[in-house]
Amino acid sequence: RKEKDLAAIPWETAIALRNDGWYLRGDIVWHKPNARPDPVRDRPPRAHEYMFLLSKSQNYHYDPRPTRELRSVWSVNARGSGTKHTATFPEALIEPCMLASSLPGDAVLDPFAGSATVGVVAARLNRRFFGIELNPEYARDGRARMGWERNG
């Protein structure tokens, strides 16, 4: 990546997973109506993020009912998770994805687990959760939020 180049980490991760045999089934634009002001001055301010639906198999579950009204651009207000992580997904964004693309007992992977919002929704919807988080503080907060360890 070059200096001043947009960090396209979500897209790069989705493409790397696809190159590793995963099936890239959907990209969802999360439009944040209440986005925080973007401090940059040399490009358009961002008020969206990307989410991707991937499958490890060519044959996978998909129920269009939870996402029918949402289409591919979802306007959902950003909400904090009560942790130190500042870029958390709201549960209202995660739940339709999970209901559309998995069944109770299925495994859900979040390669950027952060404060474990995906894990919280997975537990509530009876899915198995696997999260990857490089920041030890966020990982600890996520485990505490899931009830897997005490925080502090």
Short mmCIF file of C-alpha atoms in Angstrom, two decimals:
data_model
loop_
_atom_site.label_atom_id
_atom_site.label_comp_id
_atom_site.label_asym_id
_atom_site.label_seq_id
_atom_site.Cartn_x
_atom_site.Cartn_y
_atom_site.Cartn_z
CA ARG A 1 0.00 0.00 0.00
CA LYS A 2 1.19 3.47 -0.85
CA GLU A 3 1.02 6.47 1.46
CA LYS A 4 -2.40 8.19 1.11
CA ASP A 5 -3.81 5.01 -0.47
CA LEU A 6 -7.20 3.93 0.90
CA ALA A 7 -6.79 0.86 3.12
CA ALA A 8 -9.07 -1.63 1.38
CA ILE A 9 -8.60 -4.28 4.06
CA PRO A 10 -12.16 -5.66 3.97
CA TRP A 11 -12.04 -6.06 0.18
CA GLU A 12 -8.50 -7.48 0.27
CA THR A 13 -9.59 -10.01 2.91
CA ALA A 14 -12.65 -11.04 0.89
CA ILE A 15 -10.54 -11.49 -2.25
CA ALA A 16 -7.88 -13.44 -0.33
CA LEU A 17 -10.55 -15.76 1.09
CA ARG A 18 -12.04 -16.21 -2.38
CA ASN A 19 -8.59 -17.03 -3.73
CA ASP A 20 -8.26 -19.59 -0.93
CA GLY A 21 -11.40 -21.42 -2.03
CA TRP A 22 -14.21 -19.53 -0.26
CA TYR A 23 -17.26 -18.39 -2.24
CA LEU A 24 -17.85 -14.64 -2.18
CA ARG A 25 -21.65 -14.49 -2.28
CA GLY A 26 -22.48 -10.91 -1.44
CA ASP A 27 -21.18 -7.48 -0.60
CA ILE A 28 -23.31 -5.27 1.59
CA VAL A 29 -22.79 -1.55 2.00
CA TRP A 30 -23.52 -0.43 5.55
CA HIS A 31 -24.66 3.18 5.23
CA LYS A 32 -24.25 4.93 8.59
CA PRO A 33 -26.79 7.80 8.77
CA ASN A 34 -25.18 8.99 12.02
CA ALA A 35 -21.54 8.57 10.91
CA ARG A 36 -18.93 10.47 12.87
CA PRO A 37 -17.23 13.32 11.02
CA ASP A 38 -14.28 12.05 9.01
CA PRO A 39 -11.10 14.02 9.82
CA VAL A 40 -9.62 13.71 6.30
CA ARG A 41 -9.64 16.74 4.05
CA ASP A 42 -8.27 15.34 0.79
CA ARG A 43 -10.98 12.81 -0.15
CA PRO A 44 -14.75 12.49 0.28
CA PRO A 45 -15.69 11.75 3.90
CA ARG A 46 -16.84 8.18 4.44
CA ALA A 47 -20.24 7.24 5.85
CA HIS A 48 -20.21 3.57 4.92
CA GLU A 49 -18.41 0.28 5.44
CA TYR A 50 -18.53 -3.04 3.62
CA MET A 51 -19.65 -6.43 4.87
CA PHE A 52 -19.25 -9.65 2.93
CA LEU A 53 -21.20 -12.88 2.87
CA LEU A 54 -18.88 -15.80 2.16
CA SER A 55 -19.38 -19.54 2.16
CA LYS A 56 -16.87 -22.33 2.42
CA SER A 57 -19.07 -24.53 0.21
CA GLN A 58 -20.72 -24.14 -3.18
CA ASN A 59 -23.91 -25.41 -1.56
CA TYR A 60 -24.94 -23.15 1.30
CA HIS A 61 -28.01 -21.96 3.17
CA TYR A 62 -29.57 -18.66 2.13
CA ASP A 63 -32.98 -17.41 3.24
CA PRO A 64 -33.80 -14.13 1.46
CA ARG A 65 -36.62 -13.16 3.86
CA PRO A 66 -34.48 -11.35 6.50
CA THR A 67 -32.79 -9.16 3.86
CA ARG A 68 -35.54 -8.74 1.24
CA GLU A 69 -36.42 -5.17 2.22
CA LEU A 70 -32.78 -4.20 2.78
CA ARG A 71 -31.35 -5.11 -0.63
CA SER A 72 -27.57 -4.45 -0.78
CA VAL A 73 -27.33 -1.03 0.94
CA TRP A 74 -28.40 -1.09 4.58
CA SER A 75 -28.98 2.14 6.49
CA VAL A 76 -28.41 1.34 10.15
CA ASN A 77 -27.26 3.82 12.79
CA ALA A 78 -23.86 3.13 14.32
CA ARG A 79 -23.89 2.22 18.02
CA GLY A 80 -21.13 1.66 20.53
CA SER A 81 -20.68 -1.68 22.25
CA GLY A 82 -19.77 -0.36 25.68
CA THR A 83 -16.13 -1.35 25.10
CA LYS A 84 -13.04 0.63 24.11
CA HIS A 85 -13.43 -0.43 20.48
CA THR A 86 -14.59 2.58 18.46
CA ALA A 87 -15.67 0.90 15.19
CA THR A 88 -18.26 -1.64 16.27
CA PHE A 89 -21.07 -3.07 14.17
CA PRO A 90 -24.53 -2.65 15.69
CA GLU A 91 -26.40 -5.90 16.41
CA ALA A 92 -29.22 -4.72 14.09
CA LEU A 93 -26.73 -4.91 11.21
CA ILE A 94 -25.46 -8.40 12.05
CA GLU A 95 -28.73 -10.19 12.79
CA PRO A 96 -30.24 -10.10 9.25
CA CYS A 97 -26.96 -11.40 7.79
CA MET A 98 -26.86 -14.27 10.23
CA LEU A 99 -30.54 -15.17 9.84
CA ALA A 100 -30.25 -15.11 6.04
CA SER A 101 -27.02 -17.07 5.73
CA SER A 102 -26.92 -19.61 8.57
CA LEU A 103 -29.01 -22.03 10.57
CA PRO A 104 -28.95 -22.75 14.32
CA GLY A 105 -25.84 -24.78 15.08
CA ASP A 106 -23.88 -23.43 12.07
CA ALA A 107 -20.46 -21.84 12.51
CA VAL A 108 -19.96 -18.11 11.96
CA LEU A 109 -16.50 -16.61 11.37
CA ASP A 110 -15.60 -12.97 11.98
CA PRO A 111 -12.01 -12.25 10.87
CA PHE A 112 -12.16 -8.78 12.51
CA ALA A 113 -13.91 -9.73 15.75
CA GLY A 114 -13.23 -6.50 17.64
CA SER A 115 -15.65 -6.31 20.57
CA ALA A 116 -17.40 -9.55 19.47
CA THR A 117 -20.73 -8.12 18.32
CA VAL A 118 -20.98 -10.97 15.80
CA GLY A 119 -20.32 -13.40 18.65
CA VAL A 120 -23.03 -11.85 20.82
CA VAL A 121 -25.57 -12.18 18.00
CA ALA A 122 -24.35 -15.71 17.19
CA ALA A 123 -24.87 -16.80 20.79
CA ARG A 124 -28.36 -15.28 20.88
CA LEU A 125 -29.27 -17.03 17.59
CA ASN A 126 -27.69 -20.38 18.61
CA ARG A 127 -24.76 -20.26 16.18
CA ARG A 128 -21.16 -21.26 16.92
CA PHE A 129 -18.80 -18.29 16.81
CA PHE A 130 -15.17 -18.13 15.73
CA GLY A 131 -13.53 -14.74 15.94
CA ILE A 132 -10.08 -13.47 14.99
CA GLU A 133 -8.80 -10.26 16.58
CA LEU A 134 -5.21 -9.01 16.52
CA ASN A 135 -5.58 -6.31 19.19
CA PRO A 136 -5.22 -8.03 22.59
CA GLU A 137 -7.29 -5.39 24.39
CA TYR A 138 -10.19 -5.72 21.94
CA ALA A 139 -9.94 -9.52 22.09
CA ARG A 140 -10.07 -9.43 25.90
CA ASP A 141 -13.07 -7.04 25.81
CA GLY A 142 -14.80 -9.30 23.27
CA ARG A 143 -14.25 -12.43 25.39
CA ALA A 144 -15.58 -10.58 28.45
CA ARG A 145 -18.61 -9.39 26.49
CA MET A 146 -19.28 -13.00 25.48
CA GLY A 147 -18.94 -14.08 29.10
CA TRP A 148 -15.84 -16.13 28.31
CA GLU A 149 -13.64 -14.27 30.80
CA ARG A 150 -13.91 -11.47 33.26
CA ASN A 151 -12.76 -8.08 32.07
CA GLY A 152 -10.36 -6.12 34.29
#
